[in-house]
Coordinates of N, CA and C in Angstrom, one line a residue:
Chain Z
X23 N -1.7 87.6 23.6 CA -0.4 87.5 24.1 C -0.3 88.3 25.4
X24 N 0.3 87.6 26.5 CA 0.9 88.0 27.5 C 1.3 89.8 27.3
X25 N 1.2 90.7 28.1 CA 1.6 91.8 27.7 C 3.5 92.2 28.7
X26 N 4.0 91.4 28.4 CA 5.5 91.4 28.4 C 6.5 91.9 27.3
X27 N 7.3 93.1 27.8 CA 8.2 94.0 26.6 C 9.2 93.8 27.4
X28 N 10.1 93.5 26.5 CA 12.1 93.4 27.1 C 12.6 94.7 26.4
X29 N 13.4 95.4 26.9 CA 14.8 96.6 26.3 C 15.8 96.5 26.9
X30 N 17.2 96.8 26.2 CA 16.5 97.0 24.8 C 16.8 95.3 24.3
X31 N 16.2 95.6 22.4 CA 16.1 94.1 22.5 C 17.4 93.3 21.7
X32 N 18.5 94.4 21.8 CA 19.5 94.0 21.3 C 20.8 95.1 21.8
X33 N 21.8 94.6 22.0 CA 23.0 95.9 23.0 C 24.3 94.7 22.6
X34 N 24.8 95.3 22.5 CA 26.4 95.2 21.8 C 27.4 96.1 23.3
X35 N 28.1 95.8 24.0 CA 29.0 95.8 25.2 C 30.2 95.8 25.0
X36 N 31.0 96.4 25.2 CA 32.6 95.4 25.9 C 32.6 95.2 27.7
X37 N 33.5 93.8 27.8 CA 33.7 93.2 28.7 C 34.4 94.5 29.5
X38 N 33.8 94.2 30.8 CA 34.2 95.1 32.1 C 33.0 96.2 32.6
X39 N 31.9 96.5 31.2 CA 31.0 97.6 31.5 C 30.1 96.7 32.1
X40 N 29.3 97.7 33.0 CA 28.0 97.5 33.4 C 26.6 97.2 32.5
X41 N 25.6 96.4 32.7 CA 24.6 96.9 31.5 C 23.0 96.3 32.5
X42 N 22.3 96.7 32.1 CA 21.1 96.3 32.8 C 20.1 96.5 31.6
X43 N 19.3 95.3 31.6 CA 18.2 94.7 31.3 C 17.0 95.1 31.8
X44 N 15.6 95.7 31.1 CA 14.3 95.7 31.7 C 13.4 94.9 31.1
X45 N 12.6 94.3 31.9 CA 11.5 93.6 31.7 C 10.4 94.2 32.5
X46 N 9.0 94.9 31.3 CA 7.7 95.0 32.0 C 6.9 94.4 31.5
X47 N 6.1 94.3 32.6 CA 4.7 93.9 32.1 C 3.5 94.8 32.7
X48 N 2.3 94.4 32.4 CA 1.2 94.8 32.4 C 0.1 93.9 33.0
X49 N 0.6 92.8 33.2 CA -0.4 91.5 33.7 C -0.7 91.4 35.2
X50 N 0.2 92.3 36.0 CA 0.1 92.4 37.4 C 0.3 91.0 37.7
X51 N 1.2 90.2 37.3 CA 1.7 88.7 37.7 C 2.8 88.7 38.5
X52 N 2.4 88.0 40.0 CA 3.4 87.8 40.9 C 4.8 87.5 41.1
X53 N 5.1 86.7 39.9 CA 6.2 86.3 39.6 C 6.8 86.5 38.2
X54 N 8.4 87.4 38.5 CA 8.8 87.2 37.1 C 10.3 86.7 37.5
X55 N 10.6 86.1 36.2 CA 12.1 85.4 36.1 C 13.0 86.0 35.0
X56 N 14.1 85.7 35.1 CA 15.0 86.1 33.8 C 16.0 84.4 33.2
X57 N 15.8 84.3 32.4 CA 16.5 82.9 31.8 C 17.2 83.4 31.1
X58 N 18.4 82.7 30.7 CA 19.5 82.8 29.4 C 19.3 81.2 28.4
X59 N 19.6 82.2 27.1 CA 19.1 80.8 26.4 C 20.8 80.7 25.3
X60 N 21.1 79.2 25.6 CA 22.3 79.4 24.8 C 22.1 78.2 24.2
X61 N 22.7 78.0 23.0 CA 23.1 76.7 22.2 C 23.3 75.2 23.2
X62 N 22.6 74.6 23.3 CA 23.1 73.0 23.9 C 23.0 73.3 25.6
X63 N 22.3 74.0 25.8 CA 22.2 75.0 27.4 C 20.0 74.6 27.0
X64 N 20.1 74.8 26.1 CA 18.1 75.7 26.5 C 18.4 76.7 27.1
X65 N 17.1 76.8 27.9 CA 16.8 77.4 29.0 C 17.2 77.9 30.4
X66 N 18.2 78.5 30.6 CA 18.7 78.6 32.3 C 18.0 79.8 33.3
X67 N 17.7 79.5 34.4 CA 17.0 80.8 35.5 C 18.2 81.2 36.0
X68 N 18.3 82.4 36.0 CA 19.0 82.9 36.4 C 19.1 83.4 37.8
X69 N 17.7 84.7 37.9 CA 16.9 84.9 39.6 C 15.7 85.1 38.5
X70 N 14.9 85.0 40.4 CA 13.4 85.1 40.0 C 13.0 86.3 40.9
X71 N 11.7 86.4 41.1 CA 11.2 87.6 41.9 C 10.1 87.2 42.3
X72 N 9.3 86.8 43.5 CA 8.4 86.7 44.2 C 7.3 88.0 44.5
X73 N 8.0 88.9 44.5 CA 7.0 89.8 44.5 C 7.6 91.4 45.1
X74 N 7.3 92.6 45.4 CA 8.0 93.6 45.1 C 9.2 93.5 46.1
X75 N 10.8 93.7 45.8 CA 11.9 94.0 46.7 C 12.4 92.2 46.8
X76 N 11.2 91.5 46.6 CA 11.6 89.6 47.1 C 11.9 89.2 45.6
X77 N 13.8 88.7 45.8 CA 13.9 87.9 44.8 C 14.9 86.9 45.2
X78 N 15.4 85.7 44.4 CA 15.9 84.8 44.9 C 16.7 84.2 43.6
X79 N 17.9 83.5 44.1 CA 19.1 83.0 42.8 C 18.1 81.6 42.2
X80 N 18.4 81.7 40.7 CA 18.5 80.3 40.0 C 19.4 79.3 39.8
X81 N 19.5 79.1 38.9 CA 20.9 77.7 38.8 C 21.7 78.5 38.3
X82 N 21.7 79.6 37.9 CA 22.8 80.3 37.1 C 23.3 81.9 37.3
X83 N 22.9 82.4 38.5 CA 23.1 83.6 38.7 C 24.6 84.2 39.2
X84 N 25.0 83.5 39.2 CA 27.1 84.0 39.6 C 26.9 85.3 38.3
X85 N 27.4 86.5 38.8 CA 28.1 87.2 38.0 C 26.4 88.1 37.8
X86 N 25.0 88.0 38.2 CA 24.4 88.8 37.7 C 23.4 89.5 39.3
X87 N 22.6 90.1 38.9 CA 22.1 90.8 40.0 C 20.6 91.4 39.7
X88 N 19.6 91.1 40.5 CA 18.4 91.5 40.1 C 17.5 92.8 40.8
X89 N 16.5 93.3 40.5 CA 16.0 94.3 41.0 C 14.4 94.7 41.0
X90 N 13.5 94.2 41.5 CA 12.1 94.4 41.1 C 11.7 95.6 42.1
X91 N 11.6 96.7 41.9 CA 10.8 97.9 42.8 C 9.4 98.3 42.5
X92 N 8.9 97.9 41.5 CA 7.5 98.1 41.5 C 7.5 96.6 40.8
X93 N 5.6 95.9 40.5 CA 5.2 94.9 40.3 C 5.5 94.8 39.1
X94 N 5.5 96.1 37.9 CA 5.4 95.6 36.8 C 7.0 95.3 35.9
X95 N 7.9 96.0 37.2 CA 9.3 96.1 36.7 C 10.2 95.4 37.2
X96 N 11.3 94.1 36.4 CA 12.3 93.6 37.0 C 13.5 93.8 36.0
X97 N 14.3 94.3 36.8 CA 15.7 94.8 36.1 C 16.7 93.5 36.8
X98 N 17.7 93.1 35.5 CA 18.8 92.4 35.5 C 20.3 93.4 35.2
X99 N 20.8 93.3 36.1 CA 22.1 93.9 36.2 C 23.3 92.9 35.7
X100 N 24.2 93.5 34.6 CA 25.6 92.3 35.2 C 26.3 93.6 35.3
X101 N 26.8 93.4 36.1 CA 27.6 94.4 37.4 C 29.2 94.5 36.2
X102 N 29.9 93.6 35.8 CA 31.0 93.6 34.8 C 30.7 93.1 33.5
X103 N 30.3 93.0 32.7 CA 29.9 92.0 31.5 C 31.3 91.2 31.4
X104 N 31.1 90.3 30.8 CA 32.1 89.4 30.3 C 31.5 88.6 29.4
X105 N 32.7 88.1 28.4 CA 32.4 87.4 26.9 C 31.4 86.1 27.2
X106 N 31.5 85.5 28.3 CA 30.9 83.9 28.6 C 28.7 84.5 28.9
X107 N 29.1 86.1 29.2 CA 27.7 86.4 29.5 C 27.0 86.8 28.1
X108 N 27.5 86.4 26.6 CA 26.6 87.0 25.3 C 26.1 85.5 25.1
X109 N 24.8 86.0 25.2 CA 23.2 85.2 25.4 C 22.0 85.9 24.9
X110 N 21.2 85.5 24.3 CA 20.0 85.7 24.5 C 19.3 86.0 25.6
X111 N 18.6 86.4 26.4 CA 18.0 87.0 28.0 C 16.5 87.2 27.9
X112 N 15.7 86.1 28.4 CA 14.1 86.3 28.2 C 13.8 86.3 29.9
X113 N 12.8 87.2 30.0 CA 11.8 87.5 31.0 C 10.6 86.5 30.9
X114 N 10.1 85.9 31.7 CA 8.9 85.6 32.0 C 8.2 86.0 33.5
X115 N 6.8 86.0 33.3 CA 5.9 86.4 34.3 C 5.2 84.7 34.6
X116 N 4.7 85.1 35.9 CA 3.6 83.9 36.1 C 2.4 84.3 37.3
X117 N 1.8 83.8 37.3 CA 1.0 84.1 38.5 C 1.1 83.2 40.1
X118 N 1.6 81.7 39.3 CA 2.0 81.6 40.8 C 3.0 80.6 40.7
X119 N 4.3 80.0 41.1 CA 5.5 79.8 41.1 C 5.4 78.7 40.2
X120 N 4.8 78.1 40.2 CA 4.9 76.7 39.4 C 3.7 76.6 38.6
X121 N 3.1 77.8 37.9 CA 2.0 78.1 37.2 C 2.5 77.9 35.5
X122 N 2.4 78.3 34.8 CA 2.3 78.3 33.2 C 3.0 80.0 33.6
X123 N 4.1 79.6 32.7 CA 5.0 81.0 32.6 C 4.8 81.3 31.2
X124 N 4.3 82.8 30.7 CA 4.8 83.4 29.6 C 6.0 84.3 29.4
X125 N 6.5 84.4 28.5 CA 7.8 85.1 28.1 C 7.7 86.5 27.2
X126 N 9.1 87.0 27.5 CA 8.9 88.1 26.5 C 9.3 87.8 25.2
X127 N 9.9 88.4 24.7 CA 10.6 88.5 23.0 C 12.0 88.4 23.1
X128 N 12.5 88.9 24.3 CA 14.1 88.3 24.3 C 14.8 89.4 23.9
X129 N 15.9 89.3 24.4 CA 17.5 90.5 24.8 C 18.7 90.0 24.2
X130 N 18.9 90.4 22.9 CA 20.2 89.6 22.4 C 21.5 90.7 22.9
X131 N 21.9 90.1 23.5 CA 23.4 90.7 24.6 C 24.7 90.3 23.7
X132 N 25.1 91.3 23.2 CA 27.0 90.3 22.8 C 27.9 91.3 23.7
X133 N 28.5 90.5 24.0 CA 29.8 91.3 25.0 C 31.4 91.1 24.0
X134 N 32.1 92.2 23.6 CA 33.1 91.9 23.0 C 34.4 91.6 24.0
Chain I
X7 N 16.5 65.0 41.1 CA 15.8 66.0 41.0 C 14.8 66.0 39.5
X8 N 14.1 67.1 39.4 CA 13.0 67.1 37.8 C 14.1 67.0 37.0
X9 N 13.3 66.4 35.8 CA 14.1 66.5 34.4 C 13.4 66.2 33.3
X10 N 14.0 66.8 32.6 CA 13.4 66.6 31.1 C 14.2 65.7 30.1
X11 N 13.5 65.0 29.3 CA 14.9 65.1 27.7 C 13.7 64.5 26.6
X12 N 14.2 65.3 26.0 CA 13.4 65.6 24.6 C 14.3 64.5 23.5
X13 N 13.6 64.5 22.8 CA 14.4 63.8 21.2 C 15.3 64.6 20.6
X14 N 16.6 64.9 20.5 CA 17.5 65.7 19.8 C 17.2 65.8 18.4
X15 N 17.0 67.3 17.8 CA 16.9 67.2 16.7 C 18.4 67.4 15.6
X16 N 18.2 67.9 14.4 CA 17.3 68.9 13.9 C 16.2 67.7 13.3
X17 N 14.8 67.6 13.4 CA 14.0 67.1 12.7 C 14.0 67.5 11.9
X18 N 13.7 67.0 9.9 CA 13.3 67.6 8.7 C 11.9 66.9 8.6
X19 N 11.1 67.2 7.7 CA 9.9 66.8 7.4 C 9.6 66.9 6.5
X20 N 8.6 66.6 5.2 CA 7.6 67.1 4.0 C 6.7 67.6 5.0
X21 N 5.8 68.9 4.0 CA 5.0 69.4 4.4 C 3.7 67.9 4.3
X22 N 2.9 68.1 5.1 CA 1.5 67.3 5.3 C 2.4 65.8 5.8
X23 N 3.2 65.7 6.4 CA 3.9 64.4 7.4 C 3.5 64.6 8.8
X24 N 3.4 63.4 9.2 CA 2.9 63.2 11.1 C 4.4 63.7 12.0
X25 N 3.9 64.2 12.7 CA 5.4 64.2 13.6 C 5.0 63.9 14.7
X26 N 5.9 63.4 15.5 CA 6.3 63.2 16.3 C 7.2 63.6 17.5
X27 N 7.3 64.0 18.7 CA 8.1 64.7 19.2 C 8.6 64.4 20.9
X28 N 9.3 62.9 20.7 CA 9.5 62.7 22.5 C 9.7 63.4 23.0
X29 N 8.9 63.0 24.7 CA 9.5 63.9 25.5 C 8.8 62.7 26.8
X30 N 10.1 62.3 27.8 CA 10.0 61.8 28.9 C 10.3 62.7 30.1
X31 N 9.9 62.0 31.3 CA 10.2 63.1 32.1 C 10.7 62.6 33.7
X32 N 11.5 63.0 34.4 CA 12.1 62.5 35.5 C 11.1 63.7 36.9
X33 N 9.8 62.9 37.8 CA 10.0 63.9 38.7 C 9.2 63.3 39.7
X34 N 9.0 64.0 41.3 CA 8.4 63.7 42.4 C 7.0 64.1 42.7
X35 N 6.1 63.4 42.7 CA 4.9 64.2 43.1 C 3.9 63.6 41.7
X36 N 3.4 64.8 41.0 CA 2.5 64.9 40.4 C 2.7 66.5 39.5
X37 N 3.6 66.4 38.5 CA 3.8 67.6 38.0 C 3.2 68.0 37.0
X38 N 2.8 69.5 36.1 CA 2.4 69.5 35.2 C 3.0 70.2 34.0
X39 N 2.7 69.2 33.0 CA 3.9 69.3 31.5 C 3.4 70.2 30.4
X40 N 4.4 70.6 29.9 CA 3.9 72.0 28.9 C 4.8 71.5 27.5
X41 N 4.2 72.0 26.6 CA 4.9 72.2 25.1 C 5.3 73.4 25.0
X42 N 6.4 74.3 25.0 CA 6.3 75.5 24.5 C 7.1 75.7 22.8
X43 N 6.3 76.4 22.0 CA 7.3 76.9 20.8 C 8.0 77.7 20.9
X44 N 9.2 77.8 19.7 CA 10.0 79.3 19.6 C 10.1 79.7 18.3
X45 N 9.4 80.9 17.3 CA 9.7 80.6 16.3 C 10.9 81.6 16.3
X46 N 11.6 81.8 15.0 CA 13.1 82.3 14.6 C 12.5 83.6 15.2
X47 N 13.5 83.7 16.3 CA 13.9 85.6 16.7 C 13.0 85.8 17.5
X48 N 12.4 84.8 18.3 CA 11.2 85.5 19.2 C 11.3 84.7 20.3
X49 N 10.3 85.1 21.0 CA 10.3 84.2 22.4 C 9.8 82.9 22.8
X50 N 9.6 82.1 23.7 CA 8.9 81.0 23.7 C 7.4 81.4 23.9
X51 N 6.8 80.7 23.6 CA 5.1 80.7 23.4 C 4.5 78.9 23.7
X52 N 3.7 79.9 25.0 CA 3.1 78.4 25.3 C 2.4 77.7 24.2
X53 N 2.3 76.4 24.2 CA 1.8 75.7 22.7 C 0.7 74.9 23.1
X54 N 0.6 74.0 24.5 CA -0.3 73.5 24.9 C 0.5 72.7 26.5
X55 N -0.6 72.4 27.2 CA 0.0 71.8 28.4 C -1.2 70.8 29.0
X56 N -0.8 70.0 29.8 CA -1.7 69.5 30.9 C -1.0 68.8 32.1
X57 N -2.2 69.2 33.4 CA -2.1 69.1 34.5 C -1.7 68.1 35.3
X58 N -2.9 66.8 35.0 CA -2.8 65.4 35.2 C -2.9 64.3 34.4
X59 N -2.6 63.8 35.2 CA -2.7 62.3 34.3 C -4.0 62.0 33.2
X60 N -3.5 61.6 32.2 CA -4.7 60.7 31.1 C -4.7 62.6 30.3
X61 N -4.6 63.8 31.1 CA -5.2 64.7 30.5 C -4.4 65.2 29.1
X62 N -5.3 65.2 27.6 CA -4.7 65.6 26.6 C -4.7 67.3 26.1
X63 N -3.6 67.6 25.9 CA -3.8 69.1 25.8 C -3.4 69.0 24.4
X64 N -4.2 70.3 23.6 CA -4.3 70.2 22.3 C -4.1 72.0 21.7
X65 N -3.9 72.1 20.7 CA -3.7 73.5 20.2 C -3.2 73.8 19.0
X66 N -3.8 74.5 17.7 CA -3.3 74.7 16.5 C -3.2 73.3 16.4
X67 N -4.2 72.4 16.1 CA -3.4 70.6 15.5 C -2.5 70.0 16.3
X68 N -1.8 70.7 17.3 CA -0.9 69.6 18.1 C -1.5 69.1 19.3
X69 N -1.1 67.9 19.5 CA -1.6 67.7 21.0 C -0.4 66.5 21.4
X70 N -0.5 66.4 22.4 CA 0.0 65.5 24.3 C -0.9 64.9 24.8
X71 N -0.2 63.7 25.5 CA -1.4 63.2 26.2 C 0.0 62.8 27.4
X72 N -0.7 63.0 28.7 CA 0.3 63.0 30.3 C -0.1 61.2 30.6
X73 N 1.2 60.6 30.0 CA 1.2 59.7 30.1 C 1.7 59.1 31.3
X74 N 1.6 58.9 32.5 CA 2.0 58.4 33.6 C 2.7 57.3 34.2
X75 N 2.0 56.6 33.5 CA 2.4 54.8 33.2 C 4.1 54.7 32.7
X76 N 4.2 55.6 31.6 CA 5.6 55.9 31.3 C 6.3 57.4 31.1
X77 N 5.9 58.0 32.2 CA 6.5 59.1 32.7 C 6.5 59.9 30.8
X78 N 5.4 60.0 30.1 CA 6.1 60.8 28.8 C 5.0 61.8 28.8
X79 N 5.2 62.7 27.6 CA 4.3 63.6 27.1 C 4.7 64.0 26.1
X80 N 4.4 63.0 25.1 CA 5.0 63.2 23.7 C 4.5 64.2 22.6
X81 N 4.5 64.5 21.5 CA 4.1 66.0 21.2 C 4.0 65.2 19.7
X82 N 2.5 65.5 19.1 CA 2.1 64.7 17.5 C 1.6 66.0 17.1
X83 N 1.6 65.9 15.9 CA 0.6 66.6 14.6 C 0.2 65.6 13.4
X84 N -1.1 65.5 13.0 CA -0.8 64.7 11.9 C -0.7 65.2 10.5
X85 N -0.7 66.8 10.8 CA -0.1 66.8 9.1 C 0.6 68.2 9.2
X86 N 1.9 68.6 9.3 CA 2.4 69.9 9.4 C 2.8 70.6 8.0
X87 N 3.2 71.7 8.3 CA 2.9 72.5 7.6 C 4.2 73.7 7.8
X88 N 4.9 74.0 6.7 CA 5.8 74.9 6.3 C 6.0 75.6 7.4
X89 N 5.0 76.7 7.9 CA 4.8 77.5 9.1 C 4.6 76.5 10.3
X90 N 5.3 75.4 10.7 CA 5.2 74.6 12.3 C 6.8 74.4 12.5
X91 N 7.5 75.1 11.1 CA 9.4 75.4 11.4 C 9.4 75.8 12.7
X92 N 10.3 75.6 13.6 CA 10.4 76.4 14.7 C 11.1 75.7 16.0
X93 N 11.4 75.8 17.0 CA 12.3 74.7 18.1 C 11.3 74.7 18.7
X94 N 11.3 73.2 19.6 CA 9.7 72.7 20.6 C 10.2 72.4 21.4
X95 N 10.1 73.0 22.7 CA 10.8 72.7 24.2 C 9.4 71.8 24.9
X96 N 10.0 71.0 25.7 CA 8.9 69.7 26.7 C 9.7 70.3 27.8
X97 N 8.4 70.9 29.0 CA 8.7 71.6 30.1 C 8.2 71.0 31.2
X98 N 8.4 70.8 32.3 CA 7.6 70.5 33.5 C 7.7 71.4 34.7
X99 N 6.6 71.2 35.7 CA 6.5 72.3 36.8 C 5.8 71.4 37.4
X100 N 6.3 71.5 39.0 CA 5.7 70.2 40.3 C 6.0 71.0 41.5
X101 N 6.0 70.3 42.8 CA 6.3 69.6 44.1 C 8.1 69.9 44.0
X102 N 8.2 70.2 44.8 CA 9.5 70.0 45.5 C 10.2 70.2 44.4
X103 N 10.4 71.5 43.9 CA 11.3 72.4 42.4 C 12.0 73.0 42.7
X104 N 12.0 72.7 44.3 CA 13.3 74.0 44.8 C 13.1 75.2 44.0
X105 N 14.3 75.7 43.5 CA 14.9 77.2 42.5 C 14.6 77.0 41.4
X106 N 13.5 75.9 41.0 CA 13.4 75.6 39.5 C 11.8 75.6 38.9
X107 N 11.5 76.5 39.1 CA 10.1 76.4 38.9 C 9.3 75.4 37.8
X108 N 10.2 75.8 36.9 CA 10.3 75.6 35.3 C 11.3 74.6 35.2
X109 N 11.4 73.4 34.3 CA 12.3 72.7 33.9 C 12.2 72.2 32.6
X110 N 13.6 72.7 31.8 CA 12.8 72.5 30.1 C 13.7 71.5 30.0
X111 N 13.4 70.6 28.3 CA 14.1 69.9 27.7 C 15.0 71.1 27.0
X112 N 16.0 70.0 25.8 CA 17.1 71.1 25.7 C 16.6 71.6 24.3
X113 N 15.0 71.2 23.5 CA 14.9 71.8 22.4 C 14.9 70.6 21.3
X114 N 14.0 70.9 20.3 CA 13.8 69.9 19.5 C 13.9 71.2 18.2
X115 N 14.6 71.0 17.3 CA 14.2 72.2 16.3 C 13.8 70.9 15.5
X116 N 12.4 71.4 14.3 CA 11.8 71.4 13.5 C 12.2 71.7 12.0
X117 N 12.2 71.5 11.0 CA 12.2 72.0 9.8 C 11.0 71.2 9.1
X118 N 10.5 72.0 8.1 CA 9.2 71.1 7.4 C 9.6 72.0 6.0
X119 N 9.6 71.2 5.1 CA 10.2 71.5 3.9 C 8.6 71.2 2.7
X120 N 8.7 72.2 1.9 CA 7.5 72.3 0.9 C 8.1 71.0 -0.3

């Protein structure tokens, strides 16, 4: 298995706080992403990260904010939580953009 | 733009049944298609993939084959098994993905009953 850890792997919120998400790894892979996974949704990217300080929006990033300052670390911020943001939250690494991505174990987020 | 669509489930099954698992695909270029699993509470886990055309990717009993002729990469086992419960996403990755590296179907859940 890919060596990818998410924390924490479950957080309970109310709407209006701040909260931030870590994803590391250990694989030294150039690329990591953050998707939200909802009911009748799959899979959505949220941002990605190219490589240290370089990151870029998905199809779904309104409302969130990202952070990679070293290779093995990318932090997801939502700056206000809100109820539409309680999701599931998986990280994936890859080596090169359109490579075979592995995933972590996932971030169950509820915002009350 | 890419796209996926899978077979809507929930599939049921007997244990030791063939499954079956469409998956067609909308894209430009020459892309390459993945199976990934999920089992309950965890993350997705690549399952098997291939690159080009005719190429069959295979893993734990399941395999694909990158059908070109009709854009598919359908997903078989011929005999599953209690432990193959789990949702099965059909992914693609190509050319010209913009912001989308990744493009999944929306999930096929599984159930295989003893």
């Amino acid at each position: 298995d890919a060596g990818i850890t998410q924390s924490p792997r479950h957080k309970v919120t109310e709407t209006g706080t701040p909260v931030t998400l870590r994803c590391h790894q250990t694989e030294n892979h150039r690329y990591m992403y953050w998707y939200r996974q909802d009911p009748g949704h799959g899979l959505r990217l949220i941002h990605y990260s190219y490589g240290v300080k370089d990151t870029d929006k998905g199809e779904v990033s309104d409302g969130y904010s990202v952070s990679r300052s070293k290779t093995e670390d990318f932090l997801l911020t939502l700056e206000s939580a809100t109820s539409s943001q309680t999701s599931v939250y998986f990280c994936a690494i890859s080596i090169a953009f359109t490579d075979t991505q592995y995933f972590g174990p996932g971030t169950r987020l509820t915002v009350l | 733009g890419n796209s996926v669509t899978q077979m809507e489930g929930p599939v049921t099954l007997s244990e030791e049944a063939f499954l079956t698992i469409n998956c067609t695909y909308t894209a430009t270029g020459y892309p390459s298609l993945f199976w990934y699993v999920q089992y309950p509470g965890e993350g997705l886990q690549l399952l098997l993939k291939a690159t080009k055309a005719d190429d069959k990717g295979s893993n734990k009993g399941f395999e694909a084959t990158y059908r070109k002729e009709t854009t598919s990469f359908h997903l078989e086992k011929g005999s599953v098994q209690v432990s193959d419960s789990a949702v099965y996403f059909c992914a693609l990755s190509g050319p010209l993905s913009g912001n989308t590296p990744l493009v999944f179907g929306k999930g096929t859940r599984l159930s295989v009953i003893a």
